[in-house]
Short mmCIF file of C-alpha atoms in Angstrom, two decimals:
data_model
loop_
_atom_site.label_atom_id
_atom_site.label_comp_id
_atom_site.label_asym_id
_atom_site.label_seq_id
_atom_site.Cartn_x
_atom_site.Cartn_y
_atom_site.Cartn_z
CA UNK A 167 0.00 0.00 0.00
CA UNK A 168 1.30 3.47 -0.92
CA UNK A 169 1.78 6.22 1.66
CA UNK A 170 1.05 9.91 1.12
CA UNK A 171 2.90 10.24 -2.19
CA UNK A 172 3.09 13.70 -3.80
CA UNK A 173 0.39 14.49 -6.35
CA UNK A 174 -1.30 11.13 -5.67
CA UNK A 175 1.45 9.38 -7.62
CA UNK A 176 1.81 5.64 -7.41
CA UNK A 177 4.56 4.14 -5.33
CA UNK A 178 7.12 1.48 -6.18
CA UNK A 179 5.31 -1.86 -6.50
CA UNK A 180 7.85 -3.78 -4.34
CA UNK A 181 9.19 -1.47 -1.57
CA UNK A 182 6.33 1.09 -1.50
CA UNK A 183 8.59 4.13 -1.85
CA UNK A 184 7.13 7.26 -3.41
CA UNK A 185 8.91 8.15 -6.64
CA UNK A 186 8.27 11.94 -6.59
CA UNK A 187 8.45 12.65 -2.87
CA UNK A 188 5.75 13.03 -0.24
CA UNK A 189 2.70 15.19 0.26
CA UNK A 190 3.19 18.07 2.75
CA UNK A 191 3.22 16.82 6.35
CA UNK A 192 4.77 13.42 5.61
CA UNK A 193 8.34 12.14 5.21
CA UNK A 194 10.67 9.19 4.58
CA UNK A 195 10.73 7.12 1.43
CA UNK A 196 7.27 5.55 1.92
CA UNK A 197 5.67 8.82 3.09
CA UNK A 198 3.85 7.19 6.00
CA UNK A 199 5.49 9.10 8.87
CA UNK A 200 3.90 12.36 10.02
CA UNK A 201 6.17 15.37 10.65
CA UNK A 202 7.59 15.50 14.15
CA UNK A 203 6.21 18.05 16.61
CA UNK A 204 7.20 21.59 15.72
CA UNK A 205 7.54 20.97 11.97
CA UNK A 206 5.18 20.90 8.99
CA UNK A 207 4.97 21.19 5.22
CA UNK A 208 6.89 19.63 2.33
CA UNK A 209 9.58 17.29 3.64
CA UNK A 210 8.76 18.68 7.13
CA UNK A 211 11.20 21.55 6.51
CA UNK A 212 9.10 24.40 7.96
CA UNK A 213 8.90 25.20 11.68
CA UNK A 214 5.70 25.99 13.53
CA UNK A 215 5.26 29.61 14.61
CA UNK A 216 6.86 30.64 17.87
CA UNK A 217 3.66 32.58 18.57
CA UNK A 218 1.43 29.51 18.86
CA UNK A 219 -0.18 29.36 22.32
CA UNK A 220 1.67 26.15 23.04
CA UNK A 221 4.84 27.01 21.18
CA UNK A 222 5.89 24.48 18.56
CA UNK A 223 2.58 22.63 18.23
CA UNK A 224 0.87 23.05 14.89
CA UNK A 225 -0.89 21.02 12.22
CA UNK A 226 1.63 18.83 10.38
CA UNK A 227 0.29 19.78 6.92
CA UNK A 228 -0.86 23.43 7.15
CA UNK A 229 1.19 24.79 10.06
CA UNK A 230 -1.95 26.16 11.77
CA UNK A 231 -1.52 26.48 15.52
CA UNK A 232 -3.62 23.80 17.28
CA UNK A 233 -4.09 25.63 20.61
CA UNK A 234 -4.56 29.16 19.27
CA UNK A 235 -2.16 32.09 19.50
CA UNK A 236 -0.19 33.81 22.24
CA UNK A 237 -1.43 37.20 23.39
CA UNK A 238 -0.99 39.89 20.75
CA UNK A 239 -1.01 37.50 17.77
CA UNK A 240 -3.72 36.20 15.46
CA UNK A 241 -4.29 34.17 12.29
CA UNK A 242 -4.11 30.44 11.58
CA UNK A 243 -0.32 30.38 11.97
CA UNK A 244 -0.26 33.23 14.53
CA UNK A 245 1.89 35.42 12.32
CA UNK A 246 -0.37 38.51 12.28
CA UNK A 247 -0.10 41.21 14.94
CA UNK A 248 -3.33 41.71 16.85
CA UNK A 249 -3.81 45.48 16.81
CA UNK A 250 -5.47 46.91 19.90
CA UNK A 251 -5.07 50.49 18.65
CA UNK A 252 -2.23 51.27 21.05
CA UNK A 253 0.35 49.25 19.15
CA UNK A 254 0.07 51.26 15.95
CA UNK A 255 0.21 54.61 17.80
CA UNK A 256 3.31 53.55 19.70
CA UNK A 257 4.86 52.26 16.50
CA UNK A 258 4.21 55.56 14.72
CA UNK A 259 5.75 57.53 17.59
CA UNK A 260 8.87 55.34 17.60
CA UNK A 261 9.26 55.53 13.81
CA UNK A 262 8.72 59.31 13.81
CA UNK A 263 11.32 59.72 16.58
CA UNK A 264 13.84 57.67 14.64
CA UNK A 265 13.22 59.70 11.47
CA UNK A 266 13.73 62.98 13.38
CA UNK A 267 16.91 61.59 14.94
CA UNK A 268 18.33 60.54 11.56
CA UNK A 269 17.49 63.89 9.96
CA UNK A 270 19.06 65.75 12.89
CA UNK A 271 22.25 63.72 12.57
CA UNK A 272 22.45 64.38 8.83
CA UNK A 273 21.99 68.14 9.36
CA UNK A 274 24.65 68.11 12.10
CA UNK A 275 27.15 66.28 9.89
CA UNK A 276 26.54 68.69 7.01
CA UNK A 277 26.99 71.68 9.37
CA UNK A 278 30.31 70.30 10.62
CA UNK A 279 31.52 69.74 7.05
CA UNK A 280 30.58 73.28 5.99
CA UNK A 281 32.17 74.74 9.13
CA UNK A 282 35.44 72.89 8.50
CA UNK A 283 35.54 74.06 4.87
CA UNK A 284 34.90 77.64 5.98
CA UNK A 285 37.68 77.49 8.59
CA UNK A 286 40.09 75.96 6.08
CA UNK A 287 39.27 78.72 3.61
CA UNK A 288 39.82 81.40 6.30
CA UNK A 289 43.15 79.84 7.25
CA UNK A 290 44.32 79.83 3.62
CA UNK A 291 43.24 83.46 3.23
CA UNK A 292 45.07 84.43 6.44
CA UNK A 293 48.25 82.70 5.25
CA UNK A 294 47.95 84.46 1.88
CA UNK A 295 47.52 87.87 3.53
CA UNK A 296 50.50 87.24 5.83
CA UNK A 297 52.68 86.14 2.91
CA UNK A 298 51.58 89.19 0.92
CA UNK A 299 52.62 91.52 3.78
CA UNK A 300 56.00 89.81 4.12
CA UNK A 301 56.69 90.13 0.39
CA UNK A 302 56.14 93.90 0.48
CA UNK A 303 59.13 94.44 2.83
CA UNK A 304 61.47 91.94 1.18
CA UNK A 305 64.02 93.29 -1.27
CA UNK A 306 65.53 91.41 -4.15
CA UNK A 307 69.26 91.11 -3.45
CA UNK A 308 70.05 88.62 -6.18
CA UNK A 309 72.03 91.18 -8.20
CA UNK A 310 74.42 91.82 -5.34
CA UNK A 311 75.90 88.34 -5.33
CA UNK A 312 78.73 89.31 -7.68
CA UNK A 313 79.69 92.29 -5.54
CA UNK A 314 79.70 90.37 -2.29
CA UNK A 315 81.63 87.42 -3.65
CA UNK A 316 84.56 89.45 -5.04
CA UNK A 317 87.95 88.58 -3.74
CA UNK A 318 90.15 91.21 -2.13
CA UNK A 319 92.62 91.33 -5.06
CA UNK A 320 90.04 92.90 -7.33
CA UNK A 321 88.94 95.37 -4.72
CA UNK A 322 89.48 99.06 -5.44
CA UNK A 323 88.77 102.02 -3.30
CA UNK A 324 86.37 104.50 -4.80
CA UNK A 325 88.53 107.42 -3.81
CA UNK A 326 91.44 106.08 -5.84
CA UNK A 327 89.33 105.64 -8.92
CA UNK A 328 88.04 109.19 -8.83
CA UNK A 329 91.50 110.68 -8.14
CA UNK A 330 93.05 109.19 -11.28
CA UNK A 331 90.64 110.89 -13.51
#
């Protein structure tokens, strides 16, 4: 006799194994074993909702909680939030607070960036002004190198030069 073979397929005529797997809620090669407690579905791969009243106990095929849902949850698999009106208001307040916090942080970061750029620009301008003032009082003495580096042999007194003439 065949077990719960997928899509009502026939099983192997000698060992009874299902050729295309099992229907949801059953497992092993003959598809006669029901999913163990806490699991359901195809190949018993899905876990029952943690929000079932008696956690981990659900229907082996559908996953519906057998004893109902824990407080605050609803639906066959207890995956829907039961809204008492207060939950949504609290949620909106929390979300709005987070949005305000994120926006405030972004504005603060942008302010710091602009302030740093402004200070950097002022510093560059101050350095430029200081350099400009220093350059006004600096004389170019590059032409005097030949005079300063003369040796004493080539030195002549000015008085002597004017007396010969």
